[in-house]
mmCIF file of C-alpha atoms and ligand atoms in Angstrom:
data_model
loop_
_atom_site.group_PDB
_atom_site.id
_atom_site.type_symbol
_atom_site.label_atom_id
_atom_site.label_comp_id
_atom_site.label_asym_id
_atom_site.label_seq_id
_atom_site.Cartn_x
_atom_site.Cartn_y
_atom_site.Cartn_z
ATOM 1 C CA MET A 20 0.000 0.000 0.000
ATOM 2 C CA ASN A 21 1.375 3.371 -1.037
ATOM 3 C CA GLU A 22 1.490 5.346 2.210
ATOM 4 C CA LYS A 23 1.561 8.606 0.359
ATOM 5 C CA ARG A 24 -2.036 7.996 -0.688
ATOM 6 C CA GLU A 25 -3.096 8.756 2.874
ATOM 7 C CA ALA A 26 -1.406 12.186 2.901
ATOM 8 C CA PRO A 27 -3.522 15.336 2.517
ATOM 9 C CA ILE A 28 -3.746 17.672 -0.440
ATOM 10 C CA GLY A 29 -2.468 21.196 0.180
ATOM 11 C CA VAL A 30 -4.757 23.927 -1.159
ATOM 12 C CA PHE A 31 -3.921 27.606 -0.909
ATOM 13 C CA ASP A 32 -5.270 31.008 -1.829
ATOM 14 C CA SER A 33 -4.796 34.638 -0.896
ATOM 15 C CA GLY A 34 -7.792 34.304 1.443
ATOM 16 C CA VAL A 35 -11.287 32.869 1.342
ATOM 17 C CA GLY A 36 -11.737 32.716 -2.442
ATOM 18 C CA GLY A 37 -9.926 29.395 -2.782
ATOM 19 C CA LEU A 38 -12.669 27.823 -0.687
ATOM 20 C CA THR A 39 -14.693 27.645 -3.912
ATOM 21 C CA VAL A 40 -11.940 25.328 -5.204
ATOM 22 C CA ALA A 41 -11.763 23.386 -1.918
ATOM 23 C CA ARG A 42 -15.541 22.960 -2.161
ATOM 24 C CA GLU A 43 -15.230 21.313 -5.599
ATOM 25 C CA ILE A 44 -12.434 19.045 -4.321
ATOM 26 C CA MET A 45 -14.620 17.992 -1.379
ATOM 27 C CA ARG A 46 -17.531 17.254 -3.712
ATOM 28 C CA ASN A 47 -15.580 15.455 -6.422
ATOM 29 C CA LEU A 48 -12.834 13.753 -4.389
ATOM 30 C CA PRO A 49 -14.705 12.944 -1.169
ATOM 31 C CA THR A 50 -12.105 10.529 0.189
ATOM 32 C CA GLU A 51 -9.235 13.028 0.137
ATOM 33 C CA ARG A 52 -7.924 14.934 3.132
ATOM 34 C CA ILE A 53 -7.253 18.656 2.690
ATOM 35 C CA VAL A 54 -4.984 21.183 4.380
ATOM 36 C CA TYR A 55 -6.162 24.662 3.345
ATOM 37 C CA PHE A 56 -4.158 27.834 3.814
ATOM 38 C CA GLY A 57 -5.682 31.307 3.254
ATOM 39 C CA ASP A 58 -3.267 34.224 3.317
ATOM 40 C CA THR A 59 -5.756 36.554 4.984
ATOM 41 C CA ALA A 60 -3.021 38.881 6.302
ATOM 42 C CA ARG A 61 -1.762 39.720 2.806
ATOM 43 C CA VAL A 62 -4.927 39.494 0.670
ATOM 44 C CA PRO A 63 -5.548 40.749 -2.031
ATOM 45 C CA TYR A 64 -2.912 39.323 -4.364
ATOM 46 C CA GLY A 65 -4.701 40.741 -7.403
ATOM 47 C CA ASN A 66 -3.079 44.159 -7.190
ATOM 48 C CA LYS A 67 0.383 43.044 -5.991
ATOM 49 C CA SER A 68 3.554 42.542 -8.021
ATOM 50 C CA ARG A 69 4.733 39.227 -9.434
ATOM 51 C CA GLU A 70 7.723 39.263 -7.037
ATOM 52 C CA SER A 71 5.489 39.633 -3.976
ATOM 53 C CA VAL A 72 3.013 36.964 -5.061
ATOM 54 C CA LEU A 73 5.881 34.578 -5.864
ATOM 55 C CA ARG A 74 7.478 35.187 -2.456
ATOM 56 C CA PHE A 75 4.149 34.646 -0.653
ATOM 57 C CA SER A 76 3.439 31.488 -2.662
ATOM 58 C CA ARG A 77 6.878 30.026 -1.908
ATOM 59 C CA GLN A 78 6.366 30.594 1.818
ATOM 60 C CA ILE A 79 2.964 28.918 1.716
ATOM 61 C CA VAL A 80 4.315 25.947 -0.230
ATOM 62 C CA ARG A 81 7.051 25.535 2.411
ATOM 63 C CA PHE A 82 4.409 25.610 5.140
ATOM 64 C CA LEU A 83 2.225 23.062 3.332
ATOM 65 C CA GLN A 84 5.205 20.753 2.973
ATOM 66 C CA THR A 85 5.614 20.738 6.751
ATOM 67 C CA GLU A 86 2.076 19.290 6.758
ATOM 68 C CA GLN A 87 3.389 16.428 4.561
ATOM 69 C CA VAL A 88 1.013 17.130 1.676
ATOM 70 C CA LYS A 89 1.201 14.771 -1.307
ATOM 71 C CA ALA A 90 0.152 17.383 -3.889
ATOM 72 C CA ILE A 91 -0.628 21.092 -3.977
ATOM 73 C CA VAL A 92 -3.443 23.031 -5.651
ATOM 74 C CA VAL A 93 -2.847 26.733 -6.195
ATOM 75 C CA ALA A 94 -6.474 27.741 -5.674
ATOM 76 C CA CYS A 95 -5.886 31.340 -6.723
ATOM 77 C CA ASN A 96 -5.848 32.625 -10.279
ATOM 78 C CA THR A 97 -3.386 35.417 -9.525
ATOM 79 C CA ALA A 98 -0.889 33.070 -7.825
ATOM 80 C CA SER A 99 -1.388 30.530 -10.620
ATOM 81 C CA ALA A 100 -0.604 33.261 -13.150
ATOM 82 C CA TYR A 101 2.437 34.680 -11.358
ATOM 83 C CA ALA A 102 4.013 31.825 -9.437
ATOM 84 C CA LEU A 103 2.951 28.362 -10.612
ATOM 85 C CA ASP A 104 5.493 27.819 -13.414
ATOM 86 C CA THR A 105 8.417 28.814 -11.205
ATOM 87 C CA ILE A 106 7.329 26.791 -8.184
ATOM 88 C CA GLN A 107 6.596 23.746 -10.325
ATOM 89 C CA GLN A 108 10.289 23.604 -11.212
ATOM 90 C CA GLU A 109 11.308 23.812 -7.552
ATOM 91 C CA LEU A 110 9.109 20.983 -6.244
ATOM 92 C CA THR A 111 9.201 17.216 -6.391
ATOM 93 C CA ILE A 112 5.514 16.747 -5.481
ATOM 94 C CA PRO A 113 2.848 17.576 -8.101
ATOM 95 C CA ILE A 114 1.387 21.080 -8.075
ATOM 96 C CA ILE A 115 -1.452 22.373 -10.260
ATOM 97 C CA GLY A 116 -3.178 25.716 -10.669
ATOM 98 C CA VAL A 117 -6.633 26.823 -11.732
ATOM 99 C CA VAL A 118 -5.808 28.600 -14.994
ATOM 100 C CA LYS A 119 -4.936 25.703 -17.319
ATOM 101 C CA PRO A 120 -8.053 23.630 -16.502
ATOM 102 C CA GLY A 121 -10.271 26.703 -16.959
ATOM 103 C CA ALA A 122 -8.635 27.622 -20.261
ATOM 104 C CA ARG A 123 -9.009 24.098 -21.635
ATOM 105 C CA VAL A 124 -12.715 23.896 -20.888
ATOM 106 C CA ALA A 125 -13.381 27.371 -22.286
ATOM 107 C CA ALA A 126 -11.618 26.436 -25.543
ATOM 108 C CA GLU A 127 -13.820 23.322 -25.770
ATOM 109 C CA ALA A 128 -17.022 25.201 -24.924
ATOM 110 C CA THR A 129 -16.896 28.101 -27.378
ATOM 111 C CA ARG A 130 -18.796 27.765 -30.631
ATOM 112 C CA ASN A 131 -18.248 31.214 -32.121
ATOM 113 C CA LYS A 132 -14.575 31.276 -31.023
ATOM 114 C CA ARG A 133 -15.018 34.361 -28.878
ATOM 115 C CA ILE A 134 -14.198 33.932 -25.192
ATOM 116 C CA GLY A 135 -14.294 36.507 -22.414
ATOM 117 C CA VAL A 136 -12.160 36.197 -19.274
ATOM 118 C CA ILE A 137 -12.778 38.163 -16.095
ATOM 119 C CA GLY A 138 -10.286 38.260 -13.229
ATOM 120 C CA THR A 139 -8.090 40.445 -11.049
ATOM 121 C CA ALA A 140 -5.906 43.139 -12.604
ATOM 122 C CA GLY A 141 -2.913 40.828 -12.008
ATOM 123 C CA THR A 142 -4.382 37.806 -13.783
ATOM 124 C CA ILE A 143 -5.744 39.793 -16.730
ATOM 125 C CA GLY A 144 -2.472 41.757 -17.004
ATOM 126 C CA THR A 145 -0.429 38.569 -17.513
ATOM 127 C CA ASN A 146 -2.630 37.461 -20.452
ATOM 128 C CA ILE A 147 -2.196 33.937 -19.159
ATOM 129 C CA TYR A 148 -5.694 32.734 -20.122
ATOM 130 C CA THR A 149 -5.247 34.184 -23.608
ATOM 131 C CA ASP A 150 -1.900 32.426 -24.010
ATOM 132 C CA TYR A 151 -3.222 29.019 -22.909
ATOM 133 C CA ILE A 152 -6.410 29.283 -24.967
ATOM 134 C CA LYS A 153 -4.520 30.368 -28.072
ATOM 135 C CA LYS A 154 -2.087 27.481 -27.649
ATOM 136 C CA ILE A 155 -5.081 25.146 -27.841
ATOM 137 C CA ASN A 156 -6.712 26.974 -30.740
ATOM 138 C CA PRO A 157 -5.037 30.059 -32.288
ATOM 139 C CA GLU A 158 -8.275 30.985 -34.063
ATOM 140 C CA ILE A 159 -10.028 31.857 -30.802
ATOM 141 C CA THR A 160 -10.297 35.533 -29.842
ATOM 142 C CA VAL A 161 -9.924 36.114 -26.104
ATOM 143 C CA LEU A 162 -11.133 39.306 -24.451
ATOM 144 C CA GLY A 163 -9.955 39.997 -20.916
ATOM 145 C CA LYS A 164 -11.582 42.331 -18.412
ATOM 146 C CA ALA A 165 -10.263 43.103 -14.940
ATOM 147 C CA CYS A 166 -13.057 43.418 -12.358
ATOM 148 C CA PRO A 167 -11.202 44.574 -9.211
ATOM 149 C CA LEU A 168 -14.323 45.602 -7.281
ATOM 150 C CA PHE A 169 -15.805 42.093 -7.307
ATOM 151 C CA VAL A 170 -13.484 40.722 -4.606
ATOM 152 C CA PRO A 171 -14.358 43.287 -1.892
ATOM 153 C CA LEU A 172 -18.061 43.066 -2.787
ATOM 154 C CA VAL A 173 -18.037 39.277 -2.372
ATOM 155 C CA GLU A 174 -16.090 39.533 0.879
ATOM 156 C CA GLU A 175 -18.701 42.004 2.111
ATOM 157 C CA GLY A 176 -21.327 39.359 1.356
ATOM 158 C CA TRP A 177 -23.097 41.584 -1.191
ATOM 159 C CA LEU A 178 -23.740 38.728 -3.574
ATOM 160 C CA LYS A 179 -27.168 39.897 -4.777
ATOM 161 C CA ASP A 180 -27.002 43.552 -3.781
ATOM 162 C CA PRO A 181 -28.134 46.196 -6.330
ATOM 163 C CA VAL A 182 -24.720 47.864 -5.989
ATOM 164 C CA THR A 183 -23.024 44.643 -7.090
ATOM 165 C CA VAL A 184 -25.492 44.271 -9.985
ATOM 166 C CA GLU A 185 -24.662 47.819 -11.109
ATOM 167 C CA VAL A 186 -20.900 47.218 -10.867
ATOM 168 C CA ALA A 187 -21.198 43.896 -12.700
ATOM 169 C CA SER A 188 -23.331 45.430 -15.465
ATOM 170 C CA ARG A 189 -20.694 48.095 -16.069
ATOM 171 C CA TYR A 190 -17.784 45.642 -16.096
ATOM 172 C CA LEU A 191 -19.561 43.157 -18.343
ATOM 173 C CA LYS A 192 -20.916 45.685 -20.868
ATOM 174 C CA ASP A 193 -17.717 45.601 -22.970
ATOM 175 C CA LEU A 194 -17.819 41.820 -23.159
ATOM 176 C CA GLN A 195 -21.506 41.824 -24.111
ATOM 177 C CA ASP A 196 -20.739 44.232 -26.953
ATOM 178 C CA GLN A 197 -17.981 41.887 -28.149
ATOM 179 C CA GLU A 198 -20.455 39.009 -28.633
ATOM 180 C CA ILE A 199 -18.601 36.390 -26.633
ATOM 181 C CA ASP A 200 -20.362 33.046 -26.173
ATOM 182 C CA THR A 201 -18.184 31.779 -23.300
ATOM 183 C CA LEU A 202 -17.048 33.569 -20.159
ATOM 184 C CA VAL A 203 -14.344 32.306 -17.794
ATOM 185 C CA LEU A 204 -14.832 33.213 -14.128
ATOM 186 C CA GLY A 205 -11.072 33.720 -13.758
ATOM 187 C CA CYS A 206 -10.979 34.629 -10.070
ATOM 188 C CA THR A 207 -11.809 32.366 -7.172
ATOM 189 C CA HIS A 208 -14.420 34.755 -5.758
ATOM 190 C CA TYR A 209 -16.466 35.002 -8.929
ATOM 191 C CA PRO A 210 -18.273 31.635 -8.771
ATOM 192 C CA LEU A 211 -20.121 33.187 -5.809
ATOM 193 C CA LEU A 212 -21.523 35.767 -8.252
ATOM 194 C CA ARG A 213 -22.319 33.140 -10.841
ATOM 195 C CA SER A 214 -26.105 33.481 -10.938
ATOM 196 C CA MET A 215 -25.941 37.266 -11.185
ATOM 197 C CA ILE A 216 -23.264 37.202 -13.894
ATOM 198 C CA GLY A 217 -25.338 34.571 -15.725
ATOM 199 C CA GLU A 218 -28.412 36.784 -15.628
ATOM 200 C CA ILE A 219 -26.511 39.783 -16.981
ATOM 201 C CA MET A 220 -24.782 37.853 -19.752
ATOM 202 C CA GLY A 221 -27.868 35.852 -20.749
ATOM 203 C CA GLU A 222 -28.437 32.187 -21.474
ATOM 204 C CA SER A 223 -26.460 32.188 -24.709
ATOM 205 C CA VAL A 224 -23.180 32.677 -22.798
ATOM 206 C CA THR A 225 -21.616 29.597 -21.175
ATOM 207 C CA LEU A 226 -19.985 30.356 -17.837
ATOM 208 C CA VAL A 227 -16.816 28.388 -17.069
ATOM 209 C CA ASN A 228 -15.890 27.835 -13.432
ATOM 210 C CA PRO A 229 -12.204 26.789 -13.350
ATOM 211 C CA ALA A 230 -12.657 25.519 -9.766
ATOM 212 C CA TYR A 231 -14.720 22.556 -10.925
ATOM 213 C CA GLU A 232 -12.347 21.737 -13.770
ATOM 214 C CA THR A 233 -9.378 21.974 -11.403
ATOM 215 C CA ALA A 234 -10.926 19.376 -9.090
ATOM 216 C CA LEU A 235 -11.368 17.014 -12.053
ATOM 217 C CA SER A 236 -7.758 17.626 -13.179
ATOM 218 C CA LEU A 237 -6.572 16.878 -9.652
ATOM 219 C CA LYS A 238 -8.572 13.642 -9.647
ATOM 220 C CA ARG A 239 -6.955 12.498 -12.903
ATOM 221 C CA LEU A 240 -3.489 13.479 -11.686
ATOM 222 C CA LEU A 241 -3.799 11.568 -8.399
ATOM 223 C CA GLU A 242 -5.094 8.476 -10.192
ATOM 224 C CA GLU A 243 -2.304 8.569 -12.785
ATOM 225 C CA ARG A 244 0.344 8.803 -10.066
ATOM 226 C CA GLU A 245 -1.410 6.278 -7.837
ATOM 227 C CA LEU A 246 -1.748 8.899 -5.139
ATOM 228 C CA ASN A 247 -5.542 8.831 -4.806
ATOM 229 C CA ARG A 248 -6.806 7.908 -1.364
ATOM 230 C CA PRO A 249 -9.067 4.855 -1.096
ATOM 231 C CA LYS A 250 -12.291 5.145 0.842
ATOM 232 C CA PRO A 251 -11.471 4.998 4.566
ATOM 233 C CA LYS A 252 -13.065 2.159 6.536
ATOM 234 C CA GLU A 253 -14.524 4.509 9.087
ATOM 235 C CA GLU A 254 -15.697 8.024 8.556
ATOM 236 C CA GLU A 255 -13.058 10.476 9.727
ATOM 237 C CA GLU A 256 -13.878 13.213 12.172
ATOM 238 C CA PHE A 257 -11.536 15.906 10.870
ATOM 239 C CA PRO A 258 -10.513 15.231 7.258
ATOM 240 C CA TYR A 259 -10.029 18.961 6.583
ATOM 241 C CA ARG A 260 -7.710 21.402 8.348
ATOM 242 C CA PHE A 261 -7.746 25.167 7.894
ATOM 243 C CA TYR A 262 -4.947 27.676 8.469
ATOM 244 C CA VAL A 263 -4.773 31.423 7.876
ATOM 245 C CA SER A 264 -2.271 34.236 8.436
ATOM 246 C CA ASP A 265 -4.838 36.521 10.142
ATOM 247 C CA LEU A 266 -8.455 36.811 11.389
ATOM 248 C CA ALA A 267 -9.128 33.131 11.946
ATOM 249 C CA GLU A 268 -12.658 33.577 13.263
ATOM 250 C CA LYS A 269 -13.810 35.679 10.330
ATOM 251 C CA PHE A 270 -12.392 33.040 8.006
ATOM 252 C CA THR A 271 -14.251 30.264 9.855
ATOM 253 C CA GLU A 272 -17.515 32.163 9.417
ATOM 254 C CA PHE A 273 -16.975 32.605 5.679
ATOM 255 C CA ALA A 274 -15.861 28.979 5.294
ATOM 256 C CA ASN A 275 -19.061 27.763 6.931
ATOM 257 C CA PHE A 276 -21.056 29.869 4.507
ATOM 258 C CA ILE A 277 -19.291 28.350 1.474
ATOM 259 C CA LEU A 278 -18.403 24.761 2.341
ATOM 260 C CA PRO A 279 -20.582 21.647 2.590
ATOM 261 C CA TYR A 280 -18.705 20.903 5.825
ATOM 262 C CA ASP A 281 -18.852 22.247 9.329
ATOM 263 C CA VAL A 282 -15.589 24.096 10.009
ATOM 264 C CA SER A 283 -15.183 24.167 13.773
ATOM 265 C CA MET A 284 -11.754 25.769 13.934
ATOM 266 C CA THR A 285 -9.191 27.672 11.889
ATOM 267 C CA GLN A 286 -5.653 28.036 13.124
ATOM 268 C CA LYS A 287 -3.632 31.215 12.674
ATOM 269 C CA ILE A 288 0.045 30.774 11.840
ATOM 270 C CA ASP A 289 2.961 33.138 11.239
ATOM 271 C CA ILE A 290 3.552 32.577 7.532
ATOM 272 C CA GLU A 291 6.568 34.928 7.493
ATOM 273 C CA LYS A 292 8.488 32.234 9.393
ATOM 274 C CA TYR A 293 8.485 29.932 6.378
HETATM 275 N N1 DGL B 30 -7.899 34.625 -5.119
HETATM 276 C C1 DGL B 30 -7.635 35.707 -6.028
HETATM 277 C C2 DGL B 30 -7.696 35.200 -7.468
HETATM 278 O O1 DGL B 30 -8.270 34.168 -7.761
HETATM 279 C C3 DGL B 30 -8.601 36.844 -5.843
HETATM 280 C C4 DGL B 30 -8.411 37.628 -4.580
HETATM 281 C C5 DGL B 30 -7.124 38.414 -4.561
HETATM 282 O O2 DGL B 30 -6.960 39.407 -5.286
HETATM 283 O O3 DGL B 30 -6.251 38.004 -3.809
HETATM 284 O O4 DGL B 30 -7.152 35.821 -8.339
#
């Protein structure tokens, strides 16, 4: 029996947004253990430099390795865009991000070859979705739009508020005019605005949630490497552990709002030590 199969999966994000990815992993890989880290002291990553996001990501990866994780999911589009390629070369365990799975599904979904991508200023500025999508099919036109106000609105819990509808309508207007038929929710917070974005864009636009696709990619990867965890004989009491760099209680509250799991405790750690 491969003992590594029993080890947890490390999942990290700049804060709470990556919980939408953790949620898909819980739903689609129910036997796996998870160690989640949210960098709540240094969120948002979306308006920080590549150097900072890379430094933060390296520290988090070092922390997750002390938890003996068998694989890591970068559950943050901005960190996936800025840091994944570099960290991949520095690690011996598998690490995946959210961008590639999202790009692949969007390229498969579009019929008129016009895809919109919304994300943080950092993610959109790197053009990473455009690059991946065009590698799959150079004929596809990709239109990016940074939506920096979405993250604070989601964190405020204003998911259906008229203010958020107004902001979303303004951000999405350009993409509507460009006649896209597929829209990538290229930021971990945006799946929480999915129904509103869907209403604004209309039924003819397919929304792609990279979180779901990332969970499926992780499943394939673990199976290929024989790292997937078999069903435990007895149900475990605490299969998921949560760590943050600040405001543990606030995180616990948000996590209980998002996850299909009762989070009883989040531990605060000093990430600068790693
Ligand atoms: N998690 C980030 C992302 O997916 C959004 C929040 C932030 O800016 O840190 O890009």
